[in-house]
Tab-separated table of C-alpha atoms in Angstrom:
chain	number	residue	atom	x	y	z
A	269	ALA	CA	3.348	16.356	-81.415
A	270	ALA	CA	3.853	18.082	-78.100
A	271	ALA	CA	3.865	21.494	-79.792
A	272	GLY	CA	0.635	20.672	-81.562
A	273	ALA	CA	-0.931	19.513	-78.266
A	274	GLY	CA	0.143	22.704	-76.570
A	275	LEU	CA	-1.366	24.876	-79.260
A	276	LEU	CA	-4.645	22.943	-79.313
A	277	GLN	CA	-4.979	22.996	-75.568
A	278	ALA	CA	-5.637	26.735	-75.307
A	279	PRO	CA	-8.649	27.030	-77.649
A	280	ILE	CA	-10.253	23.982	-76.062
A	281	VAL	CA	-9.900	25.369	-72.550
A	282	LEU	CA	-11.382	28.695	-73.611
A	283	PHE	CA	-14.758	26.994	-74.064
A	284	GLU	CA	-14.748	26.043	-70.353
A	285	PRO	CA	-16.948	28.522	-68.456
A	286	SER	CA	-14.861	28.384	-65.335
A	287	ALA	CA	-11.459	28.531	-67.042
A	288	PHE	CA	-9.119	31.255	-65.950
A	289	PRO	CA	-6.848	33.048	-68.377
A	290	SER	CA	-3.768	31.371	-66.855
A	291	GLU	CA	-5.283	27.927	-67.553
A	292	ALA	CA	-6.324	28.918	-71.018
A	293	LEU	CA	-2.745	29.917	-71.917
A	294	SER	CA	-1.027	27.126	-70.021
A	295	GLY	CA	-0.482	25.123	-73.188
A	296	PHE	CA	1.701	27.894	-74.661
A	297	ALA	CA	3.785	28.060	-71.475
A	298	SER	CA	4.223	24.306	-71.195
A	299	THR	CA	7.787	23.193	-70.594
A	300	ALA	CA	7.321	20.396	-73.109
A	301	THR	CA	6.084	22.753	-75.815
A	302	LEU	CA	8.927	25.219	-75.376
A	303	THR	CA	11.547	22.461	-75.141
A	304	VAL	CA	10.394	20.773	-78.353
A	305	LEU	CA	10.264	24.175	-80.100
A	306	ALA	CA	13.844	24.877	-78.979
A	307	MET	CA	14.945	21.483	-80.315
A	308	PHE	CA	13.547	22.237	-83.735
A	309	ILE	CA	15.285	25.585	-83.799
A	310	LEU	CA	18.483	23.839	-82.858
A	311	SER	CA	18.029	21.250	-85.593
A	312	ASP	CA	17.450	23.908	-88.200
A	313	GLY	CA	20.642	25.610	-87.110
A	314	VAL	CA	22.564	22.378	-87.438
A	315	GLN	CA	21.218	21.833	-90.951
A	316	ARG	CA	22.265	25.306	-92.077
A	317	THR	CA	25.888	24.756	-91.011
A	318	GLY	CA	26.376	22.148	-93.778
A	319	ILE	CA	27.847	19.619	-91.379
A	320	VAL	CA	25.143	17.132	-92.281
A	321	GLN	CA	26.105	17.183	-95.944
A	322	ILE	CA	29.743	16.745	-95.092
A	323	LEU	CA	28.925	13.829	-92.746
A	324	GLY	CA	26.690	12.265	-95.455
A	325	ALA	CA	29.549	12.398	-97.978
A	326	ARG	CA	31.899	10.692	-95.573
A	327	ILE	CA	29.407	7.962	-94.770
A	328	ALA	CA	28.634	7.405	-98.430
A	329	ALA	CA	32.326	6.978	-99.156
A	330	PHE	CA	32.570	4.356	-96.387
A	331	THR	CA	29.394	2.447	-97.127
A	332	ARG	CA	29.383	2.634	-100.965
A	333	ASN	CA	26.934	0.030	-102.278
A	334	ASP	CA	26.990	-2.176	-99.211
A	335	GLU	CA	23.466	-2.241	-97.767
A	336	THR	CA	24.639	-3.739	-94.414
A	337	ARG	CA	27.083	-0.871	-93.896
A	338	GLN	CA	24.435	1.650	-94.917
A	339	LEU	CA	21.968	0.214	-92.399
A	340	GLY	CA	24.623	0.044	-89.660
A	341	ALA	CA	25.729	3.620	-90.209
A	342	THR	CA	22.179	4.906	-90.244
A	343	VAL	CA	20.982	3.366	-86.996
A	344	SER	CA	24.304	3.875	-85.158
A	345	LEU	CA	24.249	7.590	-86.003
A	346	VAL	CA	20.639	8.517	-85.318
A	347	ALA	CA	20.257	6.591	-82.023
A	348	PRO	CA	22.796	8.578	-79.887
A	349	ILE	CA	21.888	11.869	-81.592
A	350	SER	CA	18.196	11.350	-80.708
A	351	GLY	CA	19.078	11.331	-77.025
A	352	PHE	CA	20.301	14.932	-77.095
A	353	ILE	CA	18.335	16.878	-79.693
A	354	ASN	CA	14.961	15.112	-79.551
A	355	ASN	CA	14.262	12.074	-81.786
A	356	THR	CA	11.801	13.967	-84.041
A	357	ALA	CA	14.316	16.712	-84.750
A	358	ALA	CA	17.087	14.107	-85.315
A	359	VAL	CA	14.996	12.323	-87.951
A	360	ALA	CA	14.198	15.647	-89.660
A	361	ILE	CA	17.928	16.440	-89.789
A	362	LEU	CA	19.060	13.101	-91.085
A	363	LEU	CA	16.195	12.313	-93.450
A	364	PRO	CA	17.748	14.039	-96.517
A	365	MET	CA	21.152	12.489	-95.801
A	366	VAL	CA	19.749	8.930	-95.533
A	367	THR	CA	17.657	9.425	-98.690
A	368	ASP	CA	20.757	10.547	-100.551
A	369	LEU	CA	22.741	7.651	-99.092
A	370	ALA	CA	20.122	5.167	-100.432
A	371	GLU	CA	20.193	6.824	-103.844
A	372	ARG	CA	24.006	6.756	-104.098
A	373	GLY	CA	24.099	3.069	-103.061
A	374	ARG	CA	21.198	2.013	-105.260
A	375	THR	CA	19.300	0.907	-102.175
A	376	SER	CA	15.495	1.008	-101.582
A	377	PRO	CA	14.939	4.035	-99.345
A	378	SER	CA	12.392	2.131	-97.263
A	379	THR	CA	15.079	-0.316	-96.066
A	380	LEU	CA	16.861	2.622	-94.411
A	381	LEU	CA	14.053	5.068	-93.530
A	382	LEU	CA	12.034	2.640	-91.410
A	383	PRO	CA	15.086	1.624	-89.326
A	384	LEU	CA	15.921	5.341	-89.073
A	385	SER	CA	12.582	5.983	-87.420
A	386	TYR	CA	12.806	3.027	-85.066
A	387	ALA	CA	16.435	3.748	-84.048
A	388	SER	CA	15.475	7.320	-83.227
A	389	MET	CA	12.860	6.114	-80.845
A	390	PHE	CA	15.347	3.776	-79.098
A	391	GLY	CA	17.806	6.649	-78.829
A	392	GLY	CA	15.155	8.983	-77.522
A	393	MET	CA	14.955	6.888	-74.329
A	394	LEU	CA	18.527	7.874	-73.345
A	395	THR	CA	17.706	11.293	-71.853
A	396	LEU	CA	14.814	13.449	-70.643
A	397	ILE	CA	14.802	15.556	-73.793
A	398	GLY	CA	15.066	12.546	-76.149
A	399	THR	CA	11.342	12.394	-76.813
A	400	SER	CA	8.380	14.643	-76.302
A	401	THR	CA	6.754	11.891	-74.275
A	402	ASN	CA	9.537	11.988	-71.677
A	403	ILE	CA	9.225	15.749	-71.260
A	404	LEU	CA	5.389	15.553	-70.853
A	405	ALA	CA	5.716	12.699	-68.321
A	406	SER	CA	8.262	14.702	-66.321
A	407	GLU	CA	6.026	17.761	-66.294
A	408	LEU	CA	3.038	15.698	-65.190
A	409	SER	CA	5.073	14.005	-62.476
A	410	GLU	CA	6.081	17.421	-61.135
A	411	ARG	CA	2.502	18.672	-61.106
A	412	LEU	CA	1.449	15.602	-59.136
A	413	GLY	CA	4.094	16.358	-56.495
A	414	VAL	CA	6.300	13.354	-57.240
A	415	GLY	CA	9.027	15.491	-58.697
A	416	ALA	CA	10.401	16.065	-62.167
A	417	PHE	CA	12.750	13.636	-63.827
A	418	SER	CA	16.431	14.416	-64.027
A	419	MET	CA	18.249	14.644	-67.358
A	420	PHE	CA	19.674	11.106	-67.126
A	421	GLU	CA	16.933	9.535	-65.015
A	422	PHE	CA	16.494	6.499	-67.248
A	423	THR	CA	19.748	6.464	-69.218
A	424	GLN	CA	20.807	3.018	-68.014
A	425	LEU	CA	17.537	1.435	-69.088
A	426	GLY	CA	17.638	3.490	-72.293
A	427	LEU	CA	21.094	2.111	-73.172
A	428	VAL	CA	19.887	-1.453	-72.807
A	429	LEU	CA	16.831	-0.758	-74.987
A	430	MET	CA	18.968	1.059	-77.588
A	431	VAL	CA	21.527	-1.705	-77.882
A	432	VAL	CA	18.978	-4.481	-78.092
A	433	GLY	CA	16.888	-2.505	-80.586
A	434	ILE	CA	19.835	-1.762	-82.853
A	435	ALA	CA	20.944	-5.379	-82.706
A	436	TYR	CA	17.395	-6.439	-83.733
A	437	LEU	CA	17.303	-3.949	-86.648
A	438	LEU	CA	20.630	-5.170	-87.973
A	439	THR	CA	19.749	-8.862	-87.767
A	440	VAL	CA	16.057	-9.883	-87.753
A	441	GLY	CA	14.528	-6.569	-88.584
A	442	ARG	CA	16.465	-6.030	-91.838
A	443	TYR	CA	14.813	-9.073	-93.420
A	444	LEU	CA	11.369	-7.924	-92.327
A	445	THR	CA	11.682	-4.428	-93.813
A	446	PRO	CA	9.785	-4.253	-97.065
A	447	GLU	CA	11.320	-2.716	-100.193
A	448	ARG	CA	8.254	-0.667	-101.022
A	449	ILE	CA	10.187	1.981	-102.924
A	450	LYS	CA	12.355	0.862	-105.820
A	451	PRO	CA	15.949	2.093	-105.827
A	452	ARG	CA	16.264	5.254	-107.915
A	453	THR	CA	18.087	5.040	-111.177
A	454	ASP	CA	21.068	7.191	-111.911
A	455	LEU	CA	19.806	10.660	-112.822
A	456	THR	CA	22.314	10.957	-115.667
A	457	GLU	CA	20.860	7.805	-117.210
A	458	GLU	CA	17.275	8.723	-116.316
A	459	PHE	CA	17.396	12.008	-118.199
A	460	GLU	CA	19.759	10.754	-120.924
A	461	MET	CA	22.198	13.517	-120.107
A	462	GLY	CA	25.034	11.412	-121.444
A	463	ASP	CA	23.654	11.845	-124.945
A	464	TYR	CA	24.480	15.538	-124.905
A	465	LEU	CA	27.863	15.736	-123.174
A	466	THR	CA	30.278	13.014	-124.093
A	467	GLU	CA	33.796	12.097	-125.188
A	468	VAL	CA	34.741	10.757	-128.611
A	469	VAL	CA	38.056	9.392	-129.773
A	470	VAL	CA	39.551	9.716	-133.285
A	471	ARG	CA	40.149	6.357	-134.982
A	472	GLU	CA	43.312	5.632	-137.068
A	473	ASP	CA	41.172	5.412	-140.248
A	474	SER	CA	39.290	8.631	-139.634
A	475	PRO	CA	39.015	11.046	-142.618
A	476	LEU	CA	39.626	13.884	-140.146
A	477	LEU	CA	43.286	13.033	-139.644
A	478	GLY	CA	45.629	15.874	-140.476
A	479	GLN	CA	42.825	18.459	-140.703
A	480	GLN	CA	42.537	21.482	-138.448
A	481	VAL	CA	39.911	21.223	-135.740
A	482	GLN	CA	38.342	24.501	-136.879
A	483	ARG	CA	37.746	23.234	-140.401
A	484	ALA	CA	36.904	19.627	-139.605
A	485	LEU	CA	34.477	19.969	-136.636
A	486	VAL	CA	33.623	23.626	-136.081
A	487	GLU	CA	32.965	25.118	-139.519
A	488	THR	CA	30.730	22.274	-140.673
A	489	GLU	CA	27.027	21.452	-140.817
A	490	PHE	CA	27.314	19.646	-137.533
A	491	ASP	CA	25.991	21.467	-134.455
A	492	VAL	CA	28.830	20.615	-132.116
A	493	ASP	CA	30.422	22.497	-129.238
A	494	LEU	CA	34.031	21.471	-128.529
A	495	LEU	CA	34.915	21.750	-124.826
A	496	GLN	CA	38.361	20.265	-124.629
A	497	LEU	CA	40.905	18.024	-126.294
A	498	ILE	CA	42.941	15.333	-124.565
A	499	ARG	CA	46.093	14.266	-126.316
A	500	ASP	CA	48.813	12.065	-124.730
A	501	ASP	CA	47.329	12.725	-121.232
A	502	GLU	CA	47.584	16.482	-121.778
A	503	VAL	CA	44.470	18.626	-121.691
A	504	PHE	CA	43.937	21.445	-124.171
A	505	LEU	CA	41.166	24.012	-123.801
A	506	GLU	CA	40.652	27.145	-125.953
A	507	PRO	CA	41.728	27.789	-128.661
A	508	LEU	CA	41.347	24.352	-130.269
A	509	GLY	CA	40.719	25.562	-133.839
A	510	PRO	CA	44.332	25.680	-135.121
A	511	LYS	CA	45.326	22.248	-133.872
A	512	GLN	CA	45.686	19.350	-136.338
A	513	ILE	CA	43.710	16.234	-135.579
A	514	GLN	CA	45.708	13.115	-134.717
A	515	ALA	CA	44.745	9.480	-134.183
A	516	GLY	CA	43.833	8.835	-130.582
A	517	ASP	CA	42.731	12.407	-129.866
A	518	VAL	CA	39.872	12.561	-127.412
A	519	PHE	CA	37.381	15.400	-127.811
A	520	THR	CA	34.809	16.350	-125.216
A	521	ILE	CA	31.825	17.570	-127.118
A	522	ARG	CA	28.266	18.779	-126.433
A	523	THR	CA	25.707	18.005	-129.079
A	524	ASP	CA	22.325	16.349	-129.607
A	525	ARG	CA	21.796	12.632	-130.079
A	526	ASP	CA	21.196	12.654	-133.822
A	527	THR	CA	24.302	14.700	-134.561
A	528	LEU	CA	26.395	12.484	-132.366
A	529	LEU	CA	25.243	9.422	-134.382
A	530	GLU	CA	26.096	11.178	-137.607
A	531	LEU	CA	29.568	12.028	-136.332
A	532	LEU	CA	30.235	8.425	-135.324
A	533	ASP	CA	29.060	7.103	-138.714
A	534	ALA	CA	30.737	9.607	-141.073
A	535	GLU	CA	33.825	10.999	-139.352
A	536	GLY	CA	35.601	7.929	-138.029
A	537	LEU	CA	34.938	8.654	-134.358
A	538	ASP	CA	34.169	6.272	-131.487
A	539	LEU	CA	32.619	6.930	-128.067
A	540	VAL	CA	35.036	6.668	-125.095
A	541	PRO	CA	33.754	3.969	-122.801
A	542	VAL	CA	34.595	5.354	-119.394
A	543	THR	CA	33.232	4.593	-115.974
A	544	VAL	CA	34.678	6.706	-113.186
A	545	ASP	CA	34.040	6.545	-109.468
A	546	GLU	CA	34.740	9.107	-106.779
A	547	SER	CA	38.076	7.613	-105.780
A	548	GLU	CA	39.389	8.027	-109.345
A	549	LEU	CA	38.244	11.615	-109.506
A	550	GLU	CA	40.120	12.343	-106.265
A	551	THR	CA	43.368	10.967	-107.650
A	552	ALA	CA	43.063	12.508	-111.127
A	553	GLU	CA	45.389	15.306	-112.079
A	554	ALA	CA	44.236	18.862	-111.625
A	555	GLY	CA	42.296	20.199	-114.612
A	556	GLN	CA	41.294	16.719	-115.923
A	557	ASN	CA	38.037	16.185	-114.100
A	558	LEU	CA	34.991	16.812	-116.324
A	559	VAL	CA	31.750	15.596	-114.813
A	560	GLU	CA	28.009	16.072	-114.892
A	561	VAL	CA	26.352	16.746	-111.510
A	562	VAL	CA	22.752	17.184	-110.430
A	563	VAL	CA	21.797	19.547	-107.585
A	564	GLY	CA	19.927	17.512	-104.996
A	565	PRO	CA	16.827	18.856	-103.175
A	566	GLY	CA	18.738	19.160	-99.927
A	567	SER	CA	21.832	20.826	-101.325
A	568	THR	CA	23.101	23.976	-99.597
A	569	VAL	CA	23.345	25.711	-102.999
A	570	VAL	CA	19.594	25.451	-103.744
A	571	GLY	CA	18.198	28.971	-104.365
A	572	GLU	CA	21.707	30.430	-104.776
A	573	SER	CA	23.351	31.738	-107.961
A	574	LEU	CA	26.822	30.590	-108.877
A	575	VAL	CA	28.169	33.980	-107.738
A	576	SER	CA	26.306	34.143	-104.363
A	577	ALA	CA	27.320	30.568	-103.585
A	578	SER	CA	30.980	31.388	-104.384
A	579	PHE	CA	30.869	28.224	-106.416
A	580	ARG	CA	34.311	28.494	-108.092
A	581	GLN	CA	36.156	29.572	-104.972
A	582	ARG	CA	34.394	27.025	-102.773
A	583	TYR	CA	34.763	23.927	-104.971
A	584	ASP	CA	37.603	24.989	-107.306
A	585	ALA	CA	35.417	24.104	-110.270
A	586	THR	CA	34.258	25.886	-113.397
A	587	VAL	CA	30.636	25.400	-114.666
A	588	LEU	CA	30.567	24.804	-118.424
A	589	ALA	CA	26.808	24.416	-118.963
């Protein structure tokens, strides 16, 4: 807002007949304008470090699906940050993280985004640079001869307002916040991605028992890609063709919905009903984690190729499709 005011001030003053060049350009040289601009540059640098994504993952692991924890973490994080990098910049930095937090926890984004905005305003009262209004008021006070505000001129009052405001948001305010946006559904379910990459188990009455994988599943009319075989907790990758099929074998396959239904009906296979959370993935043995992931809009790998992002080296993961 301050930056916009500074930019608009110059062309307006130019229409004044008695305006001097220094007055016409004063908006561009305003302390408030330059300070807010510097805060936005700082916030962009913080975003590029990736620390916000790491922090978001830690918070999501702590809050999980608990809306109270999500709200508490959101307001407790943004309020103190807003006092030192400007509340507008703080919201811009944390907005993608909070949206992702709401999506992971199946929470309406509006129940977190509105408190995010209010908490940033409370936190902005901690220091001089917390809000654009504080900086403008300090500059005006200096012009009038009263003197500029110091960095922590109103920190004591700001702390009181911040504590009271956060307490209100966590108690009364949370019940007044409307759920205007419905919680987003799981993207895997929304796009039916589970229909194309899934696990099937061989039943004891399957006609495939004793046959080689190559002949039973690969060299057939079924359009199926075999990705891995799990047998007795041991994972087998390529080559799978020579192996003989046994009861209880679990195949990870990629196929279309119709072919999958045909396999289940004709070949004695069943879907493996598995629900896995992040904690189970972390404790799983190396090489046994096969998951589908969706690149979020705020991800650091957006616009990168797998090579330029050093995907395999960075995450120790191999992309199959």
